[in-house]
Structures are given as C-alpha cells and as structure tokens.
mmCIF file of C-alpha atoms in Angstrom:
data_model
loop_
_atom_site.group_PDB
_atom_site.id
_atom_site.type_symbol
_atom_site.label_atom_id
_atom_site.label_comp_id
_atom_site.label_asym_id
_atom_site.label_seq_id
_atom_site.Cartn_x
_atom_site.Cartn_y
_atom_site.Cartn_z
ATOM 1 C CA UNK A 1 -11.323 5.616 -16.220
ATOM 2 C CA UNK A 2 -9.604 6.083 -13.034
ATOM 3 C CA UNK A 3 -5.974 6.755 -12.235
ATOM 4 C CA UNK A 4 -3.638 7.935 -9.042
ATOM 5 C CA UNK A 5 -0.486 8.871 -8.764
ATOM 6 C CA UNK A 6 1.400 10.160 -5.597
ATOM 7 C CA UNK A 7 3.903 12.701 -5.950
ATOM 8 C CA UNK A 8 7.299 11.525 -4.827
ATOM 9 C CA UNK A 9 7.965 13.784 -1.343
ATOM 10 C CA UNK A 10 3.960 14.850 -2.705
ATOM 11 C CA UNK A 11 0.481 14.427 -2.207
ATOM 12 C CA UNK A 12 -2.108 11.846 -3.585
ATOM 13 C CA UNK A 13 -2.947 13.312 -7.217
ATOM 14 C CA UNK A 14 -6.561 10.953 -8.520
ATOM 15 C CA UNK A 15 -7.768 11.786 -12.083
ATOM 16 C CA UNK A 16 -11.001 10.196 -13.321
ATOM 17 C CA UNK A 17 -11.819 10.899 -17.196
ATOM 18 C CA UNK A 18 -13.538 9.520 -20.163
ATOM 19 C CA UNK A 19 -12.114 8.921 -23.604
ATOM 20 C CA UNK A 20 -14.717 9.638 -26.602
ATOM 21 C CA UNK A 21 -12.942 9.544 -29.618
ATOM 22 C CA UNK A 22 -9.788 9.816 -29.101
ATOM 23 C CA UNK A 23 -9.943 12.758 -26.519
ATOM 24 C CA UNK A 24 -10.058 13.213 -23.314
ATOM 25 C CA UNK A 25 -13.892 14.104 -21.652
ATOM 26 C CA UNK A 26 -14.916 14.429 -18.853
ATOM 27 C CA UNK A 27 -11.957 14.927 -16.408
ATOM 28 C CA UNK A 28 -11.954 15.367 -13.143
ATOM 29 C CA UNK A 29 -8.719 15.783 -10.652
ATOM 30 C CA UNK A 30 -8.541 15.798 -7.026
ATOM 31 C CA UNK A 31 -6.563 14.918 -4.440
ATOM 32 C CA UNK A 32 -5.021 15.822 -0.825
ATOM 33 C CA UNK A 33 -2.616 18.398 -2.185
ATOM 34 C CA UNK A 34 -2.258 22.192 -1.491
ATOM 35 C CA UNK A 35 -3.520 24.719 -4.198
ATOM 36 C CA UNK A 36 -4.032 28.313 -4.634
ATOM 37 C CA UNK A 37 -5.799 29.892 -5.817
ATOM 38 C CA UNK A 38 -9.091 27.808 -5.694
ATOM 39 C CA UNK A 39 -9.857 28.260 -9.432
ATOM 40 C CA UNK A 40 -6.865 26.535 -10.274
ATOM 41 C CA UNK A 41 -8.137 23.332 -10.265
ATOM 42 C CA UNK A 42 -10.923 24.288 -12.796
ATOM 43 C CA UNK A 43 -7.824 25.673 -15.404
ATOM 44 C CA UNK A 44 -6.200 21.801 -14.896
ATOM 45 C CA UNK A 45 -9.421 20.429 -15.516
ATOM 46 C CA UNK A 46 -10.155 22.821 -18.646
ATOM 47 C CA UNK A 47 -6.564 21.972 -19.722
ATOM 48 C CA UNK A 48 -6.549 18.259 -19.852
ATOM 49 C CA UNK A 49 -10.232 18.523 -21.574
ATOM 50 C CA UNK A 50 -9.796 17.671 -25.176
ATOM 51 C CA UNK A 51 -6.546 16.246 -25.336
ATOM 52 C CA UNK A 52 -5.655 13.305 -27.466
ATOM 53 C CA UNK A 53 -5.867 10.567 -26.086
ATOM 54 C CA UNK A 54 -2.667 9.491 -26.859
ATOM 55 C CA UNK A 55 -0.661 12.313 -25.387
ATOM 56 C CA UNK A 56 2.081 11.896 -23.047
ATOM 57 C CA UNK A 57 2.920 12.752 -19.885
ATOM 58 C CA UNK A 58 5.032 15.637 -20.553
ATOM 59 C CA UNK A 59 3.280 16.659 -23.515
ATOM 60 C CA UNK A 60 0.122 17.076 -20.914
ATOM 61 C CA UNK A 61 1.983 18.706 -18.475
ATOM 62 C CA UNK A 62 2.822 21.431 -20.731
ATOM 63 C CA UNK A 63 -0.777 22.038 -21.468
ATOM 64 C CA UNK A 64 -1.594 22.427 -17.636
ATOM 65 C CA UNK A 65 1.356 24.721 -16.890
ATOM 66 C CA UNK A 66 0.163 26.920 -19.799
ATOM 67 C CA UNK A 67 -3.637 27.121 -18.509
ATOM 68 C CA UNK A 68 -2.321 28.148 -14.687
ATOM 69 C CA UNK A 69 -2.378 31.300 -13.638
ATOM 70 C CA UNK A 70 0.841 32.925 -12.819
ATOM 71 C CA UNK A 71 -0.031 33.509 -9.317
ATOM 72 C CA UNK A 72 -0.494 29.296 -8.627
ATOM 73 C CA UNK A 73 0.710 27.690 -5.886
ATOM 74 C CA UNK A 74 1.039 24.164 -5.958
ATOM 75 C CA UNK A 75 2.192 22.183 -2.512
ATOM 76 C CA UNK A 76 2.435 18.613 -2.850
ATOM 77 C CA UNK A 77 1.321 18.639 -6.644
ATOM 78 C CA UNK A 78 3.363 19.047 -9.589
ATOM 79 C CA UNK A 79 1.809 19.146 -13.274
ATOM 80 C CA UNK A 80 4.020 16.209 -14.289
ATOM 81 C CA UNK A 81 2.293 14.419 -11.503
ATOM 82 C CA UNK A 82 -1.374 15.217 -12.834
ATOM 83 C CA UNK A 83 0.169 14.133 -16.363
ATOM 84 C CA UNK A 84 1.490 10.741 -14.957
ATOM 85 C CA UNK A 85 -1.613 10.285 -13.015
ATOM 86 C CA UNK A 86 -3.939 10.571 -16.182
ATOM 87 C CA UNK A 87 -1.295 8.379 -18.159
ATOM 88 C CA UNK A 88 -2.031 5.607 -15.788
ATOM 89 C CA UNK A 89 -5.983 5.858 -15.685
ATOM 90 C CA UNK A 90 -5.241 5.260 -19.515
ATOM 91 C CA UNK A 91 -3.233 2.228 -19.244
ATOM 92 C CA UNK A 92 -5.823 0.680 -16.661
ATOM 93 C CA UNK A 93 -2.945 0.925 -13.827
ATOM 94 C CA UNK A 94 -3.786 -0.557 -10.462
ATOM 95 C CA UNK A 95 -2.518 0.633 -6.962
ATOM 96 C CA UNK A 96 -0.790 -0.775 -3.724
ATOM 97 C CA UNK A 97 -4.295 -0.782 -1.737
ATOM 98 C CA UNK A 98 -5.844 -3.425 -5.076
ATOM 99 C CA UNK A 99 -3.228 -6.347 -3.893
ATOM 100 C CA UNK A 100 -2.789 -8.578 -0.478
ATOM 101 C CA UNK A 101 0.716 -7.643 -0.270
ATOM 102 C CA UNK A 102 2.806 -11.186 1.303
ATOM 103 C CA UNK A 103 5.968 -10.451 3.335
ATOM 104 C CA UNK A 104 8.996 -13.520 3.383
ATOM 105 C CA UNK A 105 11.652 -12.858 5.701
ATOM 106 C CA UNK A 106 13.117 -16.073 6.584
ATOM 107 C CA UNK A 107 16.550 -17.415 7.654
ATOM 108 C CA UNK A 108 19.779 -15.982 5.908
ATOM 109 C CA UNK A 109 20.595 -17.478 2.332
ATOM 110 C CA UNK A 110 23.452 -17.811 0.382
ATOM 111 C CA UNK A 111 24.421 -15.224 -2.390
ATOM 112 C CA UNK A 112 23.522 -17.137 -5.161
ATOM 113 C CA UNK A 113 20.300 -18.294 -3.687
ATOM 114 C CA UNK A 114 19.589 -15.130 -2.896
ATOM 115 C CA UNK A 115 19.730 -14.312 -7.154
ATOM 116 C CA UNK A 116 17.779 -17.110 -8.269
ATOM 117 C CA UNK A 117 15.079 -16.316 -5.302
ATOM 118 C CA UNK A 118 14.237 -12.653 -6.854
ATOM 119 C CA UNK A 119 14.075 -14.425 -10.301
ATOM 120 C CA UNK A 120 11.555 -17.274 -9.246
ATOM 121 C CA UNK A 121 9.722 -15.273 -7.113
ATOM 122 C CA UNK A 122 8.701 -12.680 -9.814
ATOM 123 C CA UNK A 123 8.685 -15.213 -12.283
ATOM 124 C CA UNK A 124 5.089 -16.532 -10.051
ATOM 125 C CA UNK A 125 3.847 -13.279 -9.419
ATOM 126 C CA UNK A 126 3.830 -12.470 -13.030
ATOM 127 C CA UNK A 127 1.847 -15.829 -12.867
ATOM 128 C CA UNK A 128 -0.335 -14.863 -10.773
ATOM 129 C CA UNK A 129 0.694 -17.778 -8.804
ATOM 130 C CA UNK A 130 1.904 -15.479 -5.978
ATOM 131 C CA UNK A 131 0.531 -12.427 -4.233
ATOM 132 C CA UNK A 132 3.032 -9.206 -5.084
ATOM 133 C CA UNK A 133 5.432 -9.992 -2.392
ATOM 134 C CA UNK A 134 7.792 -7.626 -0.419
ATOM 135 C CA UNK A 135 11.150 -9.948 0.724
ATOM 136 C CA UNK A 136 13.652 -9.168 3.164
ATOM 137 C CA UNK A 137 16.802 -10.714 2.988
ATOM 138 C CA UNK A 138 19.163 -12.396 5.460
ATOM 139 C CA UNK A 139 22.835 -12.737 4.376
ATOM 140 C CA UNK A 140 24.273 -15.915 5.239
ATOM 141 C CA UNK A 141 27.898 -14.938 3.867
ATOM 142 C CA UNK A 142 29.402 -11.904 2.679
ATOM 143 C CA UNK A 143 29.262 -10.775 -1.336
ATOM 144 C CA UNK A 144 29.736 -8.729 -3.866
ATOM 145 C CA UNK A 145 27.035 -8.358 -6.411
ATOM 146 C CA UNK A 146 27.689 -6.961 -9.826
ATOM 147 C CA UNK A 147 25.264 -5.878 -12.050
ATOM 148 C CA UNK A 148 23.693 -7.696 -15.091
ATOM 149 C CA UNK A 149 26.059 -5.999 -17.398
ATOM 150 C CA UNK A 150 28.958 -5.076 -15.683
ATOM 151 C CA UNK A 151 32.439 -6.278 -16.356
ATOM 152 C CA UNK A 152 33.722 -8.938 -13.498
ATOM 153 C CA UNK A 153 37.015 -7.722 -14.096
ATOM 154 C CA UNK A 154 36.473 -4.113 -14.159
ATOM 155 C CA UNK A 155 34.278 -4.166 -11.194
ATOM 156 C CA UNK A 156 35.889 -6.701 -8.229
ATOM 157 C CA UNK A 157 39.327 -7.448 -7.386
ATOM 158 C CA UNK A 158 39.834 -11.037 -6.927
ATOM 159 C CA UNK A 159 42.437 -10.766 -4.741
ATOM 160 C CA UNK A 160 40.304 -8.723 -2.316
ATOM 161 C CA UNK A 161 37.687 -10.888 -2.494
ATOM 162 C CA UNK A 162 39.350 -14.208 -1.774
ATOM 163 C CA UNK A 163 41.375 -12.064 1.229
ATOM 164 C CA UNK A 164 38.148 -11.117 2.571
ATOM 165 C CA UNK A 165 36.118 -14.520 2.050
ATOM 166 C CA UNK A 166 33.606 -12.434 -0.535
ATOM 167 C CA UNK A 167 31.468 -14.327 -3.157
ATOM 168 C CA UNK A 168 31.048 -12.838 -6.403
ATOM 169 C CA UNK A 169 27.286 -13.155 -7.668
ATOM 170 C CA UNK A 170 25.727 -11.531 -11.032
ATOM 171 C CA UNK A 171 22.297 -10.533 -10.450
ATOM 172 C CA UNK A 172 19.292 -10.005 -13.267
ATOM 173 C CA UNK A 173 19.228 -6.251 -13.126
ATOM 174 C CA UNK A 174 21.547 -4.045 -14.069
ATOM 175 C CA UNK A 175 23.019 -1.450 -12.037
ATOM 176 C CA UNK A 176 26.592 -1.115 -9.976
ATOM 177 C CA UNK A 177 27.901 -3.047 -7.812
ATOM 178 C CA UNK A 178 26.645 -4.048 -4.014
ATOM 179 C CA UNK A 179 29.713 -4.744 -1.516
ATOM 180 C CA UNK A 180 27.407 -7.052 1.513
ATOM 181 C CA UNK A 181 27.960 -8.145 5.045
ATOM 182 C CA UNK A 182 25.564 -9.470 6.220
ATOM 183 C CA UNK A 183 25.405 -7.256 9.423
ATOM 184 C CA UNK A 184 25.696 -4.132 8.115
ATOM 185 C CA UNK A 185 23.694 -4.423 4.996
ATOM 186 C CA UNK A 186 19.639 -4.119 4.407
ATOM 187 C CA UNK A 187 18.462 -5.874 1.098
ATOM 188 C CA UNK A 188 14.510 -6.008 -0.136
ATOM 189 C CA UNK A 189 12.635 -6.950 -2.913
ATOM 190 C CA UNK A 190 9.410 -6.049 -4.522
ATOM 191 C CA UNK A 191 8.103 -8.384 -6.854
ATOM 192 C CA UNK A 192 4.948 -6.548 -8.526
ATOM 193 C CA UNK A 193 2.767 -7.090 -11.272
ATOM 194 C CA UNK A 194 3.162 -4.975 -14.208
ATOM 195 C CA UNK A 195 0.075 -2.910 -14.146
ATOM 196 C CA UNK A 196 0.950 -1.585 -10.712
ATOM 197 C CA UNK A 197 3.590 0.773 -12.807
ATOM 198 C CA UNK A 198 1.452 1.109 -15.854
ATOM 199 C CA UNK A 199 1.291 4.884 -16.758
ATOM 200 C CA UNK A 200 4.587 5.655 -15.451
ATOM 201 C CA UNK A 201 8.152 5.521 -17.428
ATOM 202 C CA UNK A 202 10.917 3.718 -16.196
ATOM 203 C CA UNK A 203 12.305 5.919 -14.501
ATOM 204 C CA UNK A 204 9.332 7.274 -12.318
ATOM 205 C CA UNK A 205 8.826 3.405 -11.802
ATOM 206 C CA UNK A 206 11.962 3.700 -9.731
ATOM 207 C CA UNK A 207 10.170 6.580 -7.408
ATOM 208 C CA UNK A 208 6.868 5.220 -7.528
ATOM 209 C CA UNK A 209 8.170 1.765 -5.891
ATOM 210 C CA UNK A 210 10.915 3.538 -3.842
ATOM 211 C CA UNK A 211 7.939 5.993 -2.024
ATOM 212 C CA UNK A 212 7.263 3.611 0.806
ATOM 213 C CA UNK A 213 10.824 3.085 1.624
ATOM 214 C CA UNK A 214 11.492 7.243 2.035
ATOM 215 C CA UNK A 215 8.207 7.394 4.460
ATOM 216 C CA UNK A 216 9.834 4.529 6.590
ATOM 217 C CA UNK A 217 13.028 6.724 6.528
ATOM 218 C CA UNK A 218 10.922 10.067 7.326
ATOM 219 C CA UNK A 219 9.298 7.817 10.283
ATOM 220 C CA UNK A 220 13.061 7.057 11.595
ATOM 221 C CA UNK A 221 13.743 10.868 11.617
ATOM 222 C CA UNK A 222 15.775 10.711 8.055
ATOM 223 C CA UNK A 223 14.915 13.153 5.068
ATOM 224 C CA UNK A 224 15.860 11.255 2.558
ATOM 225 C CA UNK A 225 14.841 11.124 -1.756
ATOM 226 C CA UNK A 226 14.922 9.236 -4.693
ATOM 227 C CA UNK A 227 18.268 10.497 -6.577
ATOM 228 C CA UNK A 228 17.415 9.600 -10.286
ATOM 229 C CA UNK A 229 18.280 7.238 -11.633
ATOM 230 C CA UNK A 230 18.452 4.841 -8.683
ATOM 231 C CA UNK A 231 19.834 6.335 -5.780
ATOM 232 C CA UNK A 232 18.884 7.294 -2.269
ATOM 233 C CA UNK A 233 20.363 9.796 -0.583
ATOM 234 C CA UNK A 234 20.279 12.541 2.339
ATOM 235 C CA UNK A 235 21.993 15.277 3.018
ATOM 236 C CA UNK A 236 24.699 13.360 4.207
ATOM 237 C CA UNK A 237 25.206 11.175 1.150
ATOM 238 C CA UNK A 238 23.577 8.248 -0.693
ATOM 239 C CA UNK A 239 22.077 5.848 1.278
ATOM 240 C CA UNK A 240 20.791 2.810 -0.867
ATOM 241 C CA UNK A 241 20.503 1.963 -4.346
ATOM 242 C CA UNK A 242 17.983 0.164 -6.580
ATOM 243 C CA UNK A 243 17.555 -1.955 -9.867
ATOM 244 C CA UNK A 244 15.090 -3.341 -11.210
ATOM 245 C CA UNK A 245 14.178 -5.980 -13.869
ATOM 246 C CA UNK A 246 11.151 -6.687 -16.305
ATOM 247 C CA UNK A 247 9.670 -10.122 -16.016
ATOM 248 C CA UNK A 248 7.534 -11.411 -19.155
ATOM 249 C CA UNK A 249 4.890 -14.023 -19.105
ATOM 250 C CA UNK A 250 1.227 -14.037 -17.706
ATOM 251 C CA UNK A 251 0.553 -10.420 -17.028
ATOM 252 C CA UNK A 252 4.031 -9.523 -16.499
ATOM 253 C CA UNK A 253 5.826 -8.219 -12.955
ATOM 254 C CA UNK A 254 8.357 -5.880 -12.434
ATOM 255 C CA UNK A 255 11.374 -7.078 -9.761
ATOM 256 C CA UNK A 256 12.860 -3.517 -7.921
ATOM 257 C CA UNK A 257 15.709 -4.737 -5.260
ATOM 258 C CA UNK A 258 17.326 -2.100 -3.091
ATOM 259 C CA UNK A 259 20.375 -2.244 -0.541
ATOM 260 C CA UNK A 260 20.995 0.231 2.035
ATOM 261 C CA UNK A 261 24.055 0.606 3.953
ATOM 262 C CA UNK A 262 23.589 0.062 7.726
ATOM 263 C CA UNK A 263 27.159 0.028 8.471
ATOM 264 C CA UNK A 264 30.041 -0.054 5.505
ATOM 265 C CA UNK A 265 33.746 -0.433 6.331
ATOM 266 C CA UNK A 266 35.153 1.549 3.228
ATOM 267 C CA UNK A 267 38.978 -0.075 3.399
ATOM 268 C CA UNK A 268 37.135 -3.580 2.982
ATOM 269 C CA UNK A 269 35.319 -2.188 0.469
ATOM 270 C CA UNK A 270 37.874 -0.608 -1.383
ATOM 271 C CA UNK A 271 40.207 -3.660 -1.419
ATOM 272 C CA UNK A 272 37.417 -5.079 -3.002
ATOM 273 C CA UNK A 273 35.649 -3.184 -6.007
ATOM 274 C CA UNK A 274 37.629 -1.567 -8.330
ATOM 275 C CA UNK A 275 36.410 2.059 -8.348
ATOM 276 C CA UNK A 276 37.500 4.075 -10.357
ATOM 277 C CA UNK A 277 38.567 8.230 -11.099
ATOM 278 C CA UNK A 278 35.522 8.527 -13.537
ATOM 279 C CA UNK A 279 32.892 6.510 -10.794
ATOM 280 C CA UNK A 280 34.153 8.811 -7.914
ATOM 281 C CA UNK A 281 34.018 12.217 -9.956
ATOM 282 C CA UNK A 282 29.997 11.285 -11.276
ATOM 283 C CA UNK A 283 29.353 10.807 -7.784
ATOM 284 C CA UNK A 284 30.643 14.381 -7.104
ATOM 285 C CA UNK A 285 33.505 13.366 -4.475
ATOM 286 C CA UNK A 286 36.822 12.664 -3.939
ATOM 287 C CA UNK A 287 36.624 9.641 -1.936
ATOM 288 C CA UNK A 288 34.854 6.250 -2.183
ATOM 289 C CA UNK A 289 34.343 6.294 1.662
ATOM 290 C CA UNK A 290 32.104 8.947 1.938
ATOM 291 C CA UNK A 291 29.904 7.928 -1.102
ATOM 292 C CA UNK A 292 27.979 6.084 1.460
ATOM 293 C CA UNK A 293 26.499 7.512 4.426
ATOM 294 C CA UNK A 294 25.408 4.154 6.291
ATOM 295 C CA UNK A 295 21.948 4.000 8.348
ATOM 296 C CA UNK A 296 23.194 3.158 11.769
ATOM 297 C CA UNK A 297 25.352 6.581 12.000
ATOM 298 C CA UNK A 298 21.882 8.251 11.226
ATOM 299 C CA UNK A 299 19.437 6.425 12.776
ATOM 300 C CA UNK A 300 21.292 5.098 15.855
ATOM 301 C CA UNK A 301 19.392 2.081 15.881
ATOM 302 C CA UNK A 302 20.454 -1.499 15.611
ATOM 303 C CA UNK A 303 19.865 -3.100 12.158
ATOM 304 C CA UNK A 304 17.286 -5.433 13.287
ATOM 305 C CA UNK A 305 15.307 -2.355 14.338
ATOM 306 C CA UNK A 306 15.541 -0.151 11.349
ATOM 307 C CA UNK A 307 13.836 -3.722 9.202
ATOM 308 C CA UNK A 308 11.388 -4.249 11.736
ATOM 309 C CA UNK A 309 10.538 -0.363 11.523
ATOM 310 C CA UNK A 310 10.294 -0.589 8.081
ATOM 311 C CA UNK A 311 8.074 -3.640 7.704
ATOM 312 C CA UNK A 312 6.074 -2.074 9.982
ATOM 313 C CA UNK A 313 5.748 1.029 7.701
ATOM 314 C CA UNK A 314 4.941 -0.738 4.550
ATOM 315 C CA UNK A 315 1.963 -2.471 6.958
ATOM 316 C CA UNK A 316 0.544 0.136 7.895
ATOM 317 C CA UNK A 317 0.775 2.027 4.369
ATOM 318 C CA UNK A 318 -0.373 -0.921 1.980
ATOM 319 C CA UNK A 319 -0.936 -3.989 4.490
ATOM 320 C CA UNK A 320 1.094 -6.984 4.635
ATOM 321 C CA UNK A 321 0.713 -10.626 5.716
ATOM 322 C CA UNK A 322 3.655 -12.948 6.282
ATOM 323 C CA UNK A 323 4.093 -15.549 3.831
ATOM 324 C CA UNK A 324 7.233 -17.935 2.727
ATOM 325 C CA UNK A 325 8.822 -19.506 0.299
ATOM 326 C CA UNK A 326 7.154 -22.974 -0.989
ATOM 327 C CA UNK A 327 8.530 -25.874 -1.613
ATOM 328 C CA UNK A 328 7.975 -25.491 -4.817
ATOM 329 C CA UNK A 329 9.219 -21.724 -5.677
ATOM 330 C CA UNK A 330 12.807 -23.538 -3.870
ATOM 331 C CA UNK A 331 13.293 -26.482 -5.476
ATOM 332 C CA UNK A 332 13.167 -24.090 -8.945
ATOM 333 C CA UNK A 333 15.519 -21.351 -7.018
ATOM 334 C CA UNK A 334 18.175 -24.553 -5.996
ATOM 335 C CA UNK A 335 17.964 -25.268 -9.383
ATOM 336 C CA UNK A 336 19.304 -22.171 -10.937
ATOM 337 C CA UNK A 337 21.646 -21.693 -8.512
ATOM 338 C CA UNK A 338 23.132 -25.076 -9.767
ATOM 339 C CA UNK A 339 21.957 -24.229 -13.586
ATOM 340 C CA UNK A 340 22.797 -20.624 -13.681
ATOM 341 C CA UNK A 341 23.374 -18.233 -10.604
ATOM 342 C CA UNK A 342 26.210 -20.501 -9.070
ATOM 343 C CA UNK A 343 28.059 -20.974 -12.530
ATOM 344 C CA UNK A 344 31.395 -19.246 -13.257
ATOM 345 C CA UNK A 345 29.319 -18.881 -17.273
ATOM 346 C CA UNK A 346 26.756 -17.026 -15.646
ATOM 347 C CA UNK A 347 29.047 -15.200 -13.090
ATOM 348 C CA UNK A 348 31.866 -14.294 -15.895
ATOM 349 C CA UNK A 349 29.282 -13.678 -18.763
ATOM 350 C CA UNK A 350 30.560 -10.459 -18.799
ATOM 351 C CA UNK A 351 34.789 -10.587 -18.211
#
C-alpha cells in the first residue's frame, strides 16, 4: 500500500507498508523533508512496525514521538503528518498528480446560479461524469451568501441589502457568511472525488485542499496559513474563508469553495450583515473592518492578476486544462435555481 501526505507549510511525507494480519509490515517512509539525526528515520520506521491496522492517526503519532530520540529535528515533517500519511495508504487515497484536473472560468453568473453550479458540478464528478474540476467564478451582481445553517435573520439586514442592491443566496455548505462584489471578491471551487481526502479527517481535508492556494499566495510574496477551522490568514488578518460539502452517489466528491477578499468596503459591509459582540470577540478584535485584510492592499496587483497568478500556480503544481460548463450540467443548474437556489423556501429555510 502506498500513501502521501504533504505537510501543510511542510514537505512531501510518502509511506509504503503492508498489512498482514491486522498489523502493519513492512513500512517504509520517505520523503523531501529535513531530519536529524539520520537514524531517525529507522526509529519512525521501527515505530509504525506492528501497529494495528486499525490505529489512528493520532494514536500513531504518539507511537513515533515516543520512539524519537530527544535530540530529533524534524523540518518540514511532523509525526501527525507520517500518521495521516499512513492513514491514507490504508484507505487506498489517491493524489492531485492521479486526475486531469479541468479549469471553467467563464462569464460572470448570477448568485443563485452560482449555488446550484457548485451543486451540479460535484454532483458529476462524484459520477465520474466530470474530471475533478477547479472553477473560478465571475460575479455578475453583488451578494451575500449565508451559510447552510445560518439564520437569514440573524445574519443579513434586509434593509442594507435592498439599500445596497445585494441578493441574499443560501449555499450547500455551512460556514459564515460571504459579503461579494463582484470586483473586489475572488471565489473558487474544487469539486474532488472522495478518495482524494481519504485518510485525512475533516478538518485536515480543509488544509490538504487549501495547500495549493497558500503556495499561489507564497508565489505573490504573501505568508499566509490555513487558520483551523476554515480560515486564511496573514499576519495582517484573515484573508479568505472556506466550506465545504460532502456529495454522495457514485464514488462520492467532496465540494471545498473559498472567497478571498481583494478589496472589502467595511461600512457596506457592515450595513449589511449583522455581526455581532460574540462574532467580533472569537475573531480576537474589536472591529469588523479589520477582520479582513483584503488582497489588493497586499499584493498590489489588480484582481484579474492575482486569478490569473493563481491558475497559473495550480498548473504548474497539479496541471490543468480548460474546460466548461455543458449544456447539460446548465440546463440541471437553471433548474435548481428555479426549483431550489432562487426560492425564498430554500433561501429562508433557516429564519
């Protein structure tokens, strides 16, 4: 059995291992990471050897930390990271480099369309009907996008949003709310199959698929990290934040959007959403404006730029050929926007 897993800000970690009864045989990890002294890598080895099977993550980690010396260095490795990484050669997990990844960035959408898109669109990968697709989205009118199980009242002020000319949509996922323009907002999907997470719990699923998008930053010149649970943030505050959504049927896909503030105006946004005392003081501030640290004050490019920079990182990375929507995969999006997405029910399922 074979299994990787890289280390979020880390190194490559690769574990190949037999199971005979139950128990681990057999292993063998490598990688491109940093580790001193040389021996260690035998004491891993000699730890994971003879584990059940059935083991978790953490549970293996704590037998690898107890076999190191106390003089190990580890750069670029962490033991939860070999743990994970055997944890997925279990489950059979594949990897980026195993799909012909399909990019669709087309013309800006509407905020509903936008919904049922990320729903139909996994809904074929986990198919296998469609390649596992990265889309960019266009904005053709400003929204605000509450989360699966959020409150519409608690979350948007409707007087701010009919002042402003904002449409309220209720995505799949759950999560907080997104306040979008379309000119100073960058939205993406991943639509993946299942196994590409397999091995990893939910939330490292968040890391594992938000790795490409901190590289892209780190090209640009920005440090940035995942923030568990589904943040991304700098030193100069969060960035962008994720959800994500299970998909059953076929072999199963896993739908992670993320939007990242290019630009924000905070009054706008604050006439808006409805955030509260108890929001502002988990975020650790005092103020809802500076929550958000938006791209084009760090990057100093244009927002058209900071995409194209980070399609072009995911290319290079895991490959990507430009694709579309069918006809097919929009007729069935149209149809839930009339069904489901565009619907006060589905909007105000949650009052």
């Amino acid at each position: 059995m074979h299994g990787s897993y890289k280390v979020p800000g880390g190194k490559l970690v690769v574990v190949d291992l037999d199971v005979e009864e139950g128990v681990l045989r057999n292993v063998r990890v490598a990688g491109d990471f940093f580790l001193e002294p040389d021996e260690a890598i035998f004491s891993i080895n000699t730890a994971l050897e003879g584990a059940l099977s059935s083991t978790d993550a953490a549970g293996l980690a704590a037998r690898i930390t107890a076999a190191l010396p106390e003089s190990t260095v580890m750069l670029g490795l962490t033991a939860e990271g070999v743990g994970i990484a055997v944890r997925r050669a279990l489950a059979h997990a594949t990897e980026w480099s195993d799909y012909d990844w399909q990019l669709v960035h087309v013309e800006p959408q509407a905020p509903a369309l936008h919904m049922a898109l990320d729903e139909v669109i996994t809904a074929e990968v986990a198919a296998g009907r469609r390649a596992p697709t990265l889309r960019v989205w266009e904005w053709a009118s400003p929204s605000v996008v509450i989360g699966s199980f959020q409150s519409l009242r608690n979350e948007v002020d409707p007087e701010g949003a009919a002042k402003h000319g904002m449409t309220v949509v209720r995505r799949v996922s759950g999560g907080g709310a997104m306040f979008v323009e379309p000119m100073s907002t960058i939205t993406y999907s991943l639509s993946v199959p299942e196994s590409l997470v397999s091995g990893l719990s939910f939330a490292d699923s968040y890391a594992y698929l938000d790795d490409w998008v901190l590289e892209a930053l780190g090209d640009m010149g920005i440090k940035a990290w995942y923030q568990p649970l589904n943040d991304i943030a700098t030193d100069a505050g969060k960035i962008a934040g994720a959800a994500q959504k299970r998909v059953v049927g076929g072999e199963g896909a896993v739908l992670h959007h993320v939007t990242m503030s290019y630009d924000i105006d905070a009054d706008k946004m604050l006439d808006v959403l409805r955030i509260g005392k108890e929001k502002l003081s988990d975020k650790g501030t005092r103020s809802a404006k500076k929550r958000v640290d938006p791209l084009r004050r760090q990057t100093g490019l244009t927002r058209e730029a900071v995409i194209e920079r980070m399609i072009d990182s995911f290319r290079t990375r895991h490959g990507l050929t430009r694709g579309n929507v069918t006809d097919e995969e929009m007729a069935r999006a149209e149809e839930l926007v009339a069904t489901k997405f565009g619907t006060e029910e589905w909007t105000a399922r949650v009052p």
